[in-house]
Amino acid sequence: MTEKEYLGLVTKCNQAADAYYNEDDPIMTDYDYDMMMQKIKKYERENPDKIASQSMTQKVSNSAGKSTFEKVQHVVPMLSLEDVFNKDDIEAFVRSFPNNTAFCVEEKIDGLSMSVTYVKGNLVRAETRGDGYIGEDVTENAKHISGIPVHLPTGTRGGTIPEVLEVRCEVYLPVKDFERINGEREENGLKLYKNPRNAAAGLLRTHNVAEMKDAGLSAFAFNVQRAEFVEKDYFDIRGYANSLTSSHHLGLTCLMEWGFKVVRSSFCSSSYNSRTATMSDVVVLVHAAIDDIEKRRGKLPYWIDGAVVKLDSIKLRNTLGNTAKCPRWAKAYKYPPEERQTKILDIVLQTGRTGRITPVAVFSPVNLAGATVNRATLHNQAIIDKLGIDIGDEVIVRKAAEIIPEIVAVVKKKDKKAYKISDHVCPSCGGPLVSDDLGDSWVCKNAGCPAQLSRYVEFFASKSCMDIDGLGPALIDTFIKKRWINRVSDIYRLSSHYDELVKIDGFGVKAADKLLKNIEASKTRDIDCLIKSLGIPGVGKHIGKILARNYPDMYAIEMLSVDELMSYDGIGEISANAIRDFFANYDTLASARQLYGPGPYGVGLNAVSLSFSDNKTSAGKLDGMTFVITGTLPSMKRSEAQKAIEDFGGKVSGSVSKKTNFVLAGDNAGSKLTKAESLGIKIIDEAKFKKMIA
């Protein structure tokens, strides 16, 4: 490779890293990126005097910090792992240590790295990795991630918990939630997340906590970064101090006892064979653990991209230390992508709730990552054209990160043409399809299309909308076939079919009564739920809450102009236009008013629990003021304080900055209080806050 070619790869690699880390929008697969990095490393080994300072080998990540979150410096650097791509390298790593050395082998979760710090058992800070030395403060968001305890339990059996504890975690989005969110985004015409890691990064770094909470983010703890005890526990060998400072796998046990969700770890030691105690025993155990993870990876509910082999001994880790980029005591073995060649048998079209058409390739069944697959979504006409794919073509299929089937390339064409959606009609109703301006996406505009109705009713009844438990897809399709539901408002007339309802196979009186009770209860949902359930593209409950806090009912919201909508933080131009277009269209307005307008349906249209007040003097007491809430308040929950601030016109931020007007502080306020004091920001307690809004 020439120096010019090397520098070209460095530039391309940095562009890919920027898209991955900063834009959460990867432009190449992880495998392609890894292979490019291997070429760069090979050149640099052979030409150490020509290593470019901007090379990714010279830094932990390419995070340039474009986020609006407060930047924080890590107490313990959050380094990356050195990747290897063949088992000989793993064996060489294991054999480089004495015979009695123990290792742990763990799944390499494909998510976003984060550390969480506890002081006296209370979560005080969560920070993303960033460039390995400076990250982003995402504390408020981290409190809503499954697997991350907000408080550590007291009185546990292992002794006193550390005064200060810092834990490294990997935040991820379960595959089922990734598919659900992308399905909603695709039907709403929004840009899709490329993969679960991309989605997890975007959601963790959003200022819309409600959106993040609804997403279903989770996290695995995989390393103790530091643990500081007030008094050393010299005598209690079962105590936490001894466990955390001696052994990685014992440290994971402590974390599990304290409420963390811990990465699955296999302990590998030659001590398991007391007669031979040879190093080959450990190599065999390590390889077996890596193979076991590879066998299971296709069935895991989350993405992984390899296996991590690390030393168990904390003392030996501390002796070895780190390079500027990686720890010397661990390696990451990256699994190669599994690919199969197959033949496209058909391309079928599916109609979503908004009428958007999604093409799906059906191919001869192949086994990938332990599962048989025969379908893969093609998303839209642009993807089809890029692949140049048609029925009868031979293609390469793989599972992206061993989970979602995708077509990578066409290897043999049946003929020169590519499949065209425009040649077809709606697969559900037979109506004509209309394309967007670019001709990439096609939509069925038939308001009576059964597929659109079915998927819209399912969306309307979902937990995040009107939350009608028991009204699932199969039952919805049954009701549509019986013509009991011809529009979404007919849900509220199902009681008129009670005598026939109880006769449906597998249903009965008890199930019918429960369903109708749940339907009746949905009428009292607040209008943030109702606004989301209307299915306006890009408009969710967070926008519904903004509108509900500022307008008394749906009739007032119907009349808002684009400029009025955009005057609120959190409502952008695209969402504002979508809301205005929805209520300006006679058909969609009429459909909405069937729900909350005068008539027999009775769905609530007023902003009740969100406490709209038309008393502008009262509601505007905190207009333009930004608050940060930290610590435990004496009598109010933090959610109650936030609601009060927003009801009176203020804003609540998750981090302290020069734009912060007040910090509302309770007990165990932590680093935010310190930051506020250093910036000279006014600090108030709950009593002073209550006087401000009295």
mmCIF file of C-alpha atoms in Angstrom, residues 17 28 106 135 202 361 465 536 652 655:
data_model
loop_
_atom_site.group_PDB
_atom_site.id
_atom_site.type_symbol
_atom_site.label_atom_id
_atom_site.label_comp_id
_atom_site.label_asym_id
_atom_site.label_seq_id
_atom_site.Cartn_x
_atom_site.Cartn_y
_atom_site.Cartn_z
ATOM 1 C CA ALA A 17 -16.296 6.962 12.594
ATOM 2 C CA MET A 28 -20.779 1.239 6.356
ATOM 3 C CA GLU A 106 -18.156 -12.366 27.963
ATOM 4 C CA GLY A 135 -17.926 12.377 27.631
ATOM 5 C CA GLY A 202 -29.754 8.513 19.578
ATOM 6 C CA ALA A 361 -38.127 -10.145 -0.580
ATOM 7 C CA CYS A 465 -51.530 5.431 22.721
ATOM 8 C CA ILE A 536 -50.026 12.383 12.720
ATOM 9 C CA VAL A 652 -36.450 21.746 33.250
ATOM 10 C CA SER A 655 -27.671 19.497 33.190
#
